[in-house]
Amino acid sequence: MSSISLSGVSKFWGDTVGVKDLSLDIKDKEFLVLLGPSGCGKTTTMRMVAGLEKPSTGTIRIGERDVTDLDPRERDVAMVFQNYSLYPQMTVAQNIGFPLRARGVKRNEQQERIHSAAKLVELSDYLGRKPAALSGGQRQRVALARAIVRSPAAFLMDEPLSNLDARLRISMRGLIKRLHREVGTSTIYVTHDQLEAMTLADRVVVMRNGEVEQIGTPKEIYNDPRTAFVAGFVGSPSCNLLDGKIVNGVFSNEGISLAAHLKPDRAKATLGIRPEAISLADGAEAELHGTVFAIEMTGDATLVTVSVGDQQLIAKLDADCTLEPAHTVSLKTGRRRYFFDGETGLAI
Amino acid sequence: MSARTTYLLLFLPALAMLALALYPFVQGVLTAFSDRKLYYDTSSFIGFQNFIALFADDEFHDSILRTLAFTAGVVFVQIPLGLGIALLLLRQSWIQPILRSTLVLPLLIPPVVAGLMWKTMMQPQSGIVNWLLSNVGIPPQTWLSHVDTALLSVILIDTWVFTPFAALILLAGLQSIPPELDEAARVDGAGALLVFRAIQLPWIVPFIVLVALFRVTDSLKSFELFYATTRGGPLNATRTMHIMAYEEAFRWSSVGKAMAVVFVLWLMSYFISMFLMTKWQRRSGVHHEYG
Amino acid sequence: MKLDHLQILKSGSWISAFAGAALLGASTAAVSQEFDWKQQEGSSVNVLLVSHQFVEALKPLVPEFEEMTGISVSLDVLAEQAAFEKLLADLSSQVGSVDVFMTSPLNNWQYATANWLEPLDEFIGDPALTHPDYDVGDFFQGVLNSNRWTRVPMQGIGEGPLWALPINSESYLMAYRPSVFKELGLEVPKTYDELLAIADKLDTGSAEFGLITRFDKYWDLPYLTFGTMLQSYGVEMIDADGNLQICSDASVQATDDFVTLIKTASPEGAGAFTWYEALQGFASGQYALSLNEADLFAPVYQDAEQSEVSDDVGYAPTPLGPDGTRKAGAWIWSMSMNAASKNKEAAWLFLSWVTSKDTMIATHLAGNMNPVRASAWENHEVAAMVNRWGETPGQYSDVTATMAEVAAVRFPPHPELTRMLDRWAQAVQEVYFNGSDTRTALCEAQDDVEKMFN
Amino acid sequence: MNTVKLTRNAAHALAQVLFIGFFVFPIIWIFMMSLKNFRDIISYPPKFLFSPTLQNYRETIQGAEGTLRAGELPEYVRFLLNSLIISGGAVCLAVLLGIPAAYALARGGLPWRKHIAFTFLSFRFAPELMVILPMYLIYTQIGLYDTYVGMILSHQLICLPLVIWIMMSFFQDVPIEIEEAARIDGASILLTLRAVILPISGPGIASAMIIAFIFSWNNLIFGLVLAGPNTRPVTMGILQAMTFDQIKWGLMAAAAMVSAVPGMIAATYLQRHITRGLTMGAVR
């Protein structure tokens, strides 16, 4: 078990940029999630850590060792793939035991470790089966067991849950969380699902176009997005982003006028408001004015889409809200609102 | 040991094999530039003279044309026929497994033997083929023994020997079509003909090119069937390039000239198959969206 | 009565074809009493043979030789074409993996030019290596001497070193179906004119087709079957003055007549008939006449197991030419020794054993037709076997005897001869298939052949 | 509607009859020939009814009477064994050399990959005549002539390109992630190949082997020139039915029938693989 550090790592394929000048430290026993939309470079980053891709520049260390030029098998990391990547011709036990076999572990020690790994992922009854005879969730558990069986320096997980259905995903999430707590190995986890990131991570790295947007605990990422992109990507429903300008400490646009205390003037600015921070207002409290565009019931709340000027925003209101489309509404925002520079996207 | 080194090491034995094959190959090419006659001890380098003489020789032009005509005939008969057979075998029925195992049989008769057997079956006066035809009222044909029909007859024999090969590849191609594609088309109301034209045919284009690649290269250098049936005759009606080279070398001991002929033949094969290869690689892109 | 053959054969034109035949009998006289067959014990000999009745006859005898000499013999038997291809590969590589092989004068002119053949005279002359009973004078000298050549192109045949020893000979004759001729009320033709006159009637009886003959695109045509016709028309490839005769008037006449015959009396496809079609066609009973075919097809025709005509076949000499002459081609199967052989003494022991009187007779009795040794013809068992053949007893024997008188190799020794004759054959095929003008086609061939001499 | 269906079924039936007629009849005819004596074979009109004889098979397998030497295997049996050794050995060697090479070509990221692969394939279409005489010379000089080793080596010209080409396609079809998983699991390239890739491509290997075997088995020219009496393969054995003046059709047919047996067994047993192998892995 050890820390992992990337410094100045880039990956190019010709003119295409995969990852640009990335520096990152994963502490020992930390669960780090790389979060971002597809093509943001998160998977590439992880593959470079695994050794499946060679960085164009920069160095990668695992513990004290510089592993930049090492083969995957010399790096002592374990990886769980999105599509499981089980060996189809081997039984579950053989699949789990393969890393041990590759390292020349003694036969009876292999058996012992296979059984304890299988027990951890609750697969003890399936050891004799071939992968083709397993369900998706079971296959993913085999892949997990294959990763933990040899106590590697780090776990790498590449969207391991994305092929599972919603319910299974939740229970597997719990399993992964529990495994990490029990085994305590440093883990890099790649996902595009912000909820997975928020629930699993010690720290989240939000990436975009091959660069880091923000690194922080889930709380920091949610509460203090460093950029408009992060604000928009994290949270569900996602954060409303409204265009406008700041003049004399007031953010305004058609139908919008609200105080932006102490913020400098900007000809172009973006306002971020989380839907859950919006509530109905009347009179002087009102900061936004618009008409109801659409209404969706989710059971515990009502999502109301409101047209404000030529923009739209979503408000998460009480379940017993009685609004109808085409009603005019006035809204107020709580304190959880963010201002971003309209050009750079950075928080002001 | 780095991955690159490992791969190179894996590659080495086959490379050694290649070198082993390369030596006689290079010897052969060198001979093409000499005036070597087997029954003289000495031979000298004469540059491109063999080639110049060949290209000035009408018989060589004819043999190139014959070789190409044979190859074209083989490809244009065997691919549609093989495709037809593959479609026939695709249909589910009780007889299908039987048909499919009989399809392999011609591949198991060595071509040289198949050639001899067909020659006797096609014998105009005593062969079974003309006898069978006469029973259904078709007049006897001259088959291999007349200048007008000999090349066509060899193509026919080649078709018997190698169409199964084409049909098996094309059958595999048809079977590789994802069923949902076919089903979707049928749900959309497409008839068998439209399914074939719009779904099956485009899908198996890479397979067709693959068959063409194999059949073209093998037909260009086809030797054993000619050797067993006509040896280039009657007259010069089936004298392909490989047969011409064979006559020069083994009948007349003019190895230099023979090697020049096969060298030209090899170049033709090389460039034609290179052309087909690039076609194949481009066309197989079709599959990637499903891959 | 069988002695007649012997004399005719011995004094026949085999000899006259090759002037200056040298007799070698003298050397065999002075010989030590005890010949040591075991002198090469432990060595081995590789023999390359053409699949032929001779080989079938020889095979069972080989163990005797091995036992007698302690030499192990490896027989490699291949189909004719394959054997010559293989032989060429081996001889040209000069590594000597074949020690002894079957060949013919025509092939040997190429091999001798290349120094691939071992001259045999010294072996024959060495009493330590040749058994006293060998008696080289017992061979028909014309046949034997066709294997001598000085290696100067175009001349010197019958002179110079001996490159091979003959094992059998082949000439040409006509085979016919007596019942068909009787039915049609026709006489078996004695001249090509007579044959031409009845050509269109031959297929009007119970025979489906008129005549069959070998007619493919290679040198065999002007050398063997059609060659026999050409020579009876007075055509030889090169005349006494050394001029090519390929498109002489006589040659044009012979070619025209030949093509007319085929077009009239042979079925379509005749232009591609090899020995295989010729033998099989006549044996199947579909033809009235087989023209200028090999005399050693008779054993097949006579065998009821193999032939539909075993009780309905007669033999006649090949037709006479326009001025009443008859000449015929000849094929002489012989055996030679590879100059690159590493076991020449052992090879010679085998070669001399195969061509010895006793072995030759044993092979003839087992079906090796047309002896080349006088002693074999004198053997009564051999004579009795062939005497039964034909429409009337003795017919086959008489015909072969007649043909032996006129059979000869009448071609100039030259390494490129196969290519020249192939070119000639092509011209005849052009006349048949393309209807080319005979003289033009032949003269073009002659021009091409002329160039090959240089 | 019904008539349409009827016509279509009739068309299919007709197509099947033609198919059988063209592809199967010659085989049946050859088989019948193998049961006839020479006279029945050459007789015209052709005989469909005749009293069958096993003489041709007897002679094929035991050799002509009186030619069998004591303690020696009959000739044709030796040819069969020779071919089994040569073709079997050639295929095994080709697989042994070809699989690592194909794997390196498929996954090694070697520069000029496509060109190297194409060069290998190009040996398939080199006319045999081009190499056969130089090869004979070399073989006789270094003592490979008429040896099993020499024959097996020469058959690499047939087998190796086929094996490499087919196997390459199969290896490319194995999902790359499985291989990556193995590498991360700590397996060396060799272990990955042996324990992961080869078992997955088992059917591909089988079909490559069968196809290479059939092509090797049917080859004539190498056997004609490079094999001597000790290693003569079965194709040359079948041709021994050709004498200088006649072809012993019955013997040839019987020999051809016997020689097809090993291929028939292999092909029937592994027919699914043959189909897949012929497509060189293009079937996904």
Short mmCIF file of C-alpha atoms in Angstrom, two decimals, chain D:
data_model
loop_
_atom_site.label_atom_id
_atom_site.label_comp_id
_atom_site.label_asym_id
_atom_site.label_seq_id
_atom_site.Cartn_x
_atom_site.Cartn_y
_atom_site.Cartn_z
CA MET D 1 -49.29 -16.58 -52.55
CA ASN D 2 -49.24 -20.34 -52.47
CA THR D 3 -48.02 -20.65 -56.00
CA VAL D 4 -45.23 -18.21 -55.23
CA LYS D 5 -44.17 -20.34 -52.32
CA LEU D 6 -44.42 -23.46 -54.40
CA THR D 7 -42.30 -22.00 -57.16
CA ARG D 8 -39.75 -20.89 -54.67
CA ASN D 9 -39.53 -24.31 -53.07
CA ALA D 10 -39.25 -25.92 -56.47
CA ALA D 11 -36.44 -23.53 -57.36
CA HIS D 12 -34.63 -24.42 -54.17
CA ALA D 13 -35.05 -28.10 -54.82
CA LEU D 14 -33.72 -27.68 -58.33
CA ALA D 15 -30.75 -25.70 -57.05
CA GLN D 16 -29.98 -28.44 -54.58
CA VAL D 17 -30.17 -31.09 -57.27
CA LEU D 18 -27.80 -29.12 -59.48
CA PHE D 19 -25.50 -28.57 -56.53
CA ILE D 20 -25.34 -32.26 -55.77
CA GLY D 21 -25.05 -33.11 -59.42
CA PHE D 22 -22.08 -30.89 -59.98
CA PHE D 23 -20.18 -31.28 -56.74
CA VAL D 24 -21.04 -34.74 -55.57
CA PHE D 25 -21.48 -36.71 -58.75
CA PRO D 26 -17.77 -36.65 -59.69
CA ILE D 27 -16.91 -37.99 -56.26
CA ILE D 28 -19.45 -40.78 -56.65
CA TRP D 29 -18.10 -41.49 -60.12
CA ILE D 30 -14.53 -41.68 -58.85
CA PHE D 31 -15.71 -43.99 -56.10
CA MET D 32 -17.46 -46.23 -58.61
CA MET D 33 -14.32 -46.19 -60.73
CA SER D 34 -12.37 -47.44 -57.76
CA LEU D 35 -14.60 -50.52 -57.68
CA LYS D 36 -14.29 -51.36 -61.38
CA ASN D 37 -11.74 -53.22 -63.40
CA PHE D 38 -10.03 -51.48 -66.30
CA ARG D 39 -12.37 -52.93 -68.88
CA ASP D 40 -15.46 -51.66 -67.09
CA ILE D 41 -13.84 -48.28 -66.69
CA ILE D 42 -13.04 -47.75 -70.34
CA SER D 43 -16.22 -49.26 -71.70
CA TYR D 44 -18.65 -46.99 -73.47
CA PRO D 45 -21.47 -46.26 -72.84
CA PRO D 46 -20.42 -45.85 -69.22
CA LYS D 47 -21.39 -48.66 -66.92
CA PHE D 48 -23.43 -47.90 -63.86
CA LEU D 49 -24.11 -51.54 -63.19
CA PHE D 50 -21.08 -53.73 -62.89
CA SER D 51 -19.81 -56.36 -60.54
CA PRO D 52 -17.73 -54.43 -58.04
CA THR D 53 -14.27 -55.58 -57.18
CA LEU D 54 -12.10 -54.65 -54.24
CA GLN D 55 -9.04 -55.54 -56.27
CA ASN D 56 -8.04 -51.88 -56.71
CA TYR D 57 -8.15 -51.26 -52.99
CA ARG D 58 -6.32 -54.45 -52.28
CA GLU D 59 -3.62 -53.54 -54.76
CA THR D 60 -3.46 -49.97 -53.51
CA ILE D 61 -3.01 -50.95 -49.93
CA GLN D 62 -0.99 -54.12 -50.33
CA GLY D 63 0.88 -53.26 -53.49
CA ALA D 64 0.95 -55.32 -56.66
CA GLU D 65 1.42 -59.00 -56.04
CA GLY D 66 4.98 -60.12 -55.68
CA THR D 67 6.42 -56.64 -55.21
CA LEU D 68 6.20 -56.58 -51.46
CA ARG D 69 9.49 -57.31 -49.82
CA ALA D 70 9.58 -59.13 -46.53
CA GLY D 71 9.45 -56.92 -43.48
CA GLU D 72 8.54 -53.88 -45.51
CA LEU D 73 5.37 -51.89 -45.37
CA PRO D 74 3.37 -51.83 -48.59
CA GLU D 75 4.31 -48.84 -50.74
CA TYR D 76 1.08 -46.94 -50.53
CA VAL D 77 0.87 -47.34 -46.78
CA ARG D 78 4.32 -45.87 -46.58
CA PHE D 79 3.21 -42.94 -48.75
CA LEU D 80 0.30 -42.37 -46.42
CA LEU D 81 2.55 -42.47 -43.39
CA ASN D 82 5.03 -40.16 -45.12
CA SER D 83 2.28 -37.68 -45.82
CA LEU D 84 1.00 -37.90 -42.27
CA ILE D 85 4.48 -37.23 -40.94
CA ILE D 86 5.23 -34.46 -43.42
CA SER D 87 1.90 -32.66 -43.31
CA GLY D 88 1.39 -33.27 -39.60
CA GLY D 89 4.93 -32.14 -38.84
CA ALA D 90 4.69 -29.16 -41.16
CA VAL D 91 1.46 -28.02 -39.54
CA CYS D 92 2.84 -28.44 -36.02
CA LEU D 93 6.00 -26.54 -36.88
CA ALA D 94 4.01 -23.83 -38.61
CA VAL D 95 1.82 -23.44 -35.55
CA LEU D 96 4.83 -23.41 -33.26
CA LEU D 97 6.57 -20.71 -35.26
CA GLY D 98 3.51 -18.98 -36.55
CA ILE D 99 1.57 -18.38 -33.37
CA PRO D 100 4.21 -16.28 -31.63
CA ALA D 101 4.85 -14.43 -34.86
CA ALA D 102 1.16 -13.86 -35.50
CA TYR D 103 0.74 -12.65 -31.95
CA ALA D 104 3.65 -10.27 -32.26
CA LEU D 105 2.23 -8.98 -35.52
CA ALA D 106 -1.27 -8.63 -34.11
CA ARG D 107 -0.38 -7.00 -30.81
CA GLY D 108 3.26 -6.07 -30.76
CA GLY D 109 2.78 -2.64 -32.21
CA LEU D 110 5.76 -3.36 -34.42
CA PRO D 111 6.51 -0.77 -37.04
CA TRP D 112 5.67 -1.82 -40.61
CA ARG D 113 3.31 -4.41 -39.17
CA LYS D 114 1.06 -4.56 -42.19
CA HIS D 115 3.96 -4.79 -44.59
CA ILE D 116 5.63 -7.61 -42.70
CA ALA D 117 2.35 -9.48 -42.60
CA PHE D 118 1.82 -8.93 -46.30
CA THR D 119 5.32 -10.10 -47.08
CA PHE D 120 4.55 -13.34 -45.28
CA LEU D 121 1.40 -13.73 -47.29
CA SER D 122 3.20 -12.93 -50.50
CA PHE D 123 5.12 -16.18 -50.16
CA ARG D 124 1.83 -17.90 -50.75
CA PHE D 125 1.60 -16.54 -54.23
CA ALA D 126 5.16 -17.06 -55.30
CA PRO D 127 5.00 -19.55 -58.19
CA GLU D 128 6.55 -22.78 -56.94
CA LEU D 129 8.62 -23.07 -60.08
CA MET D 130 10.56 -20.03 -58.98
CA VAL D 131 12.01 -21.66 -55.89
CA ILE D 132 11.96 -25.33 -56.64
CA LEU D 133 15.21 -25.74 -58.62
CA PRO D 134 17.36 -23.63 -56.28
CA MET D 135 15.78 -25.44 -53.37
CA TYR D 136 16.63 -28.81 -54.86
CA LEU D 137 20.24 -27.76 -55.23
CA ILE D 138 20.47 -26.50 -51.64
CA TYR D 139 18.67 -29.53 -50.27
CA THR D 140 20.92 -32.01 -51.98
CA GLN D 141 24.00 -30.11 -50.90
CA ILE D 142 23.14 -29.87 -47.23
CA GLY D 143 21.58 -33.31 -47.01
CA LEU D 144 17.94 -32.32 -46.62
CA TYR D 145 16.88 -34.00 -49.83
CA ASP D 146 14.51 -36.89 -49.24
CA THR D 147 14.35 -36.33 -45.50
CA TYR D 148 11.31 -35.66 -43.38
CA VAL D 149 12.95 -32.57 -41.94
CA GLY D 150 13.56 -31.21 -45.41
CA MET D 151 10.02 -31.87 -46.52
CA ILE D 152 8.58 -30.33 -43.38
CA LEU D 153 10.73 -27.25 -43.87
CA SER D 154 9.71 -26.89 -47.51
CA HIS D 155 6.05 -27.19 -46.60
CA GLN D 156 6.45 -24.14 -44.40
CA LEU D 157 6.12 -22.18 -47.61
CA ILE D 158 2.55 -23.47 -47.75
CA CYS D 159 1.65 -23.65 -44.07
CA LEU D 160 3.40 -20.76 -42.37
CA PRO D 161 1.81 -17.89 -44.33
CA LEU D 162 -1.61 -19.47 -43.86
CA VAL D 163 -1.16 -20.00 -40.15
CA ILE D 164 0.27 -16.56 -39.52
CA TRP D 165 -2.40 -14.87 -41.56
CA ILE D 166 -5.33 -16.74 -40.03
CA MET D 167 -4.01 -16.58 -36.48
CA MET D 168 -3.30 -12.90 -36.75
CA SER D 169 -6.94 -12.22 -37.48
CA PHE D 170 -8.03 -14.37 -34.59
CA PHE D 171 -5.68 -12.67 -32.16
CA GLN D 172 -6.95 -9.30 -33.27
CA ASP D 173 -10.44 -10.50 -32.46
CA VAL D 174 -9.61 -11.19 -28.80
CA PRO D 175 -10.81 -8.13 -26.84
CA ILE D 176 -7.81 -6.04 -25.97
CA GLU D 177 -9.09 -5.50 -22.41
CA ILE D 178 -8.69 -9.16 -21.58
CA GLU D 179 -5.10 -8.93 -22.54
CA GLU D 180 -4.65 -5.71 -20.57
CA ALA D 181 -6.22 -7.37 -17.60
CA ALA D 182 -3.69 -10.15 -17.82
CA ARG D 183 -0.79 -7.74 -18.10
CA ILE D 184 -1.98 -5.84 -15.04
CA ASP D 185 -2.50 -9.09 -13.22
CA GLY D 186 1.21 -9.49 -13.63
CA ALA D 187 1.34 -12.04 -16.43
CA SER D 188 4.33 -11.93 -18.76
CA ILE D 189 3.70 -11.74 -22.49
CA LEU D 190 4.37 -15.44 -22.78
CA LEU D 191 1.99 -16.37 -19.97
CA THR D 192 -0.64 -14.09 -21.43
CA LEU D 193 -0.26 -15.82 -24.77
CA ARG D 194 -0.26 -19.28 -23.29
CA ALA D 195 -2.86 -19.05 -20.56
CA VAL D 196 -5.20 -16.40 -21.88
CA ILE D 197 -4.97 -15.84 -25.61
CA LEU D 198 -4.40 -19.36 -26.90
CA PRO D 199 -7.30 -20.97 -25.03
CA ILE D 200 -9.62 -18.27 -26.30
CA SER D 201 -8.45 -18.72 -29.89
CA GLY D 202 -8.58 -22.51 -29.69
CA PRO D 203 -11.10 -22.88 -32.51
CA GLY D 204 -9.07 -20.51 -34.65
CA ILE D 205 -5.94 -22.56 -34.15
CA ALA D 206 -7.80 -25.75 -34.98
CA SER D 207 -9.15 -24.37 -38.20
CA ALA D 208 -5.83 -22.87 -39.22
CA MET D 209 -4.30 -26.27 -38.65
CA ILE D 210 -6.88 -28.11 -40.73
CA ILE D 211 -6.67 -25.73 -43.63
CA ALA D 212 -2.91 -25.79 -43.60
CA PHE D 213 -3.04 -29.58 -43.36
CA ILE D 214 -5.30 -29.92 -46.40
CA PHE D 215 -3.19 -27.59 -48.50
CA SER D 216 -0.05 -29.39 -47.44
CA TRP D 217 -1.57 -32.81 -48.01
CA ASN D 218 -2.71 -31.91 -51.52
CA ASN D 219 0.59 -30.41 -52.61
CA LEU D 220 2.33 -32.04 -55.52
CA ILE D 221 5.40 -30.08 -56.52
CA PHE D 222 7.48 -30.25 -53.37
CA GLY D 223 6.86 -33.95 -53.18
CA LEU D 224 7.78 -34.36 -56.82
CA VAL D 225 11.12 -32.61 -56.63
CA LEU D 226 12.29 -32.62 -53.02
CA ALA D 227 11.09 -36.03 -51.87
CA GLY D 228 12.81 -39.24 -52.81
CA PRO D 229 11.78 -42.85 -52.31
CA ASN D 230 11.99 -42.54 -48.53
CA THR D 231 9.67 -39.59 -48.05
CA ARG D 232 7.44 -39.70 -51.10
CA PRO D 233 4.04 -38.26 -50.17
CA VAL D 234 0.66 -39.60 -51.03
CA THR D 235 -0.03 -37.31 -54.00
CA MET D 236 2.96 -38.79 -55.75
CA GLY D 237 1.71 -42.19 -54.70
CA ILE D 238 -1.60 -41.60 -56.44
CA LEU D 239 0.23 -40.53 -59.59
CA GLN D 240 2.07 -43.82 -59.67
CA ALA D 241 -1.04 -45.18 -61.30
CA MET D 242 0.18 -43.34 -64.42
CA THR D 243 2.50 -45.47 -66.46
CA PHE D 244 4.09 -44.28 -69.66
CA ASP D 245 1.30 -45.63 -71.85
CA GLN D 246 -1.78 -45.86 -69.69
CA ILE D 247 -3.38 -44.57 -66.55
CA LYS D 248 -4.60 -47.28 -64.23
CA TRP D 249 -7.78 -45.44 -63.43
CA GLY D 250 -9.09 -47.95 -60.94
CA LEU D 251 -5.92 -47.81 -58.89
CA MET D 252 -5.78 -44.06 -59.08
CA ALA D 253 -9.39 -43.73 -57.94
CA ALA D 254 -8.90 -46.14 -55.08
CA ALA D 255 -5.72 -44.36 -54.02
CA ALA D 256 -7.45 -40.98 -54.15
CA MET D 257 -10.33 -42.30 -52.06
CA VAL D 258 -7.98 -43.71 -49.44
CA SER D 259 -5.94 -40.53 -49.36
CA ALA D 260 -9.02 -38.41 -48.71
CA VAL D 261 -9.82 -40.28 -45.51
CA PRO D 262 -7.59 -38.37 -43.07
CA GLY D 263 -8.81 -35.03 -44.37
CA MET D 264 -12.38 -36.23 -44.24
CA ILE D 265 -12.03 -37.28 -40.61
CA ALA D 266 -10.42 -34.02 -39.65
CA ALA D 267 -12.91 -31.95 -41.59
CA THR D 268 -15.99 -33.72 -40.29
CA TYR D 269 -14.77 -33.56 -36.76
CA LEU D 270 -13.95 -29.91 -36.86
CA GLN D 271 -16.21 -28.62 -39.54
CA ARG D 272 -17.46 -25.64 -37.64
CA HIS D 273 -13.90 -24.55 -37.12
CA ILE D 274 -13.03 -24.94 -40.74
CA THR D 275 -15.69 -22.45 -41.69
CA ARG D 276 -14.52 -20.01 -39.12
CA GLY D 277 -10.90 -20.49 -40.00
CA LEU D 278 -11.49 -19.92 -43.67
CA THR D 279 -12.86 -16.50 -42.93
CA MET D 280 -9.58 -15.83 -41.17
CA GLY D 281 -11.38 -14.57 -38.10
CA ALA D 282 -13.43 -12.06 -39.98
CA VAL D 283 -16.50 -13.54 -38.34
CA ARG D 284 -17.16 -11.84 -35.08
#
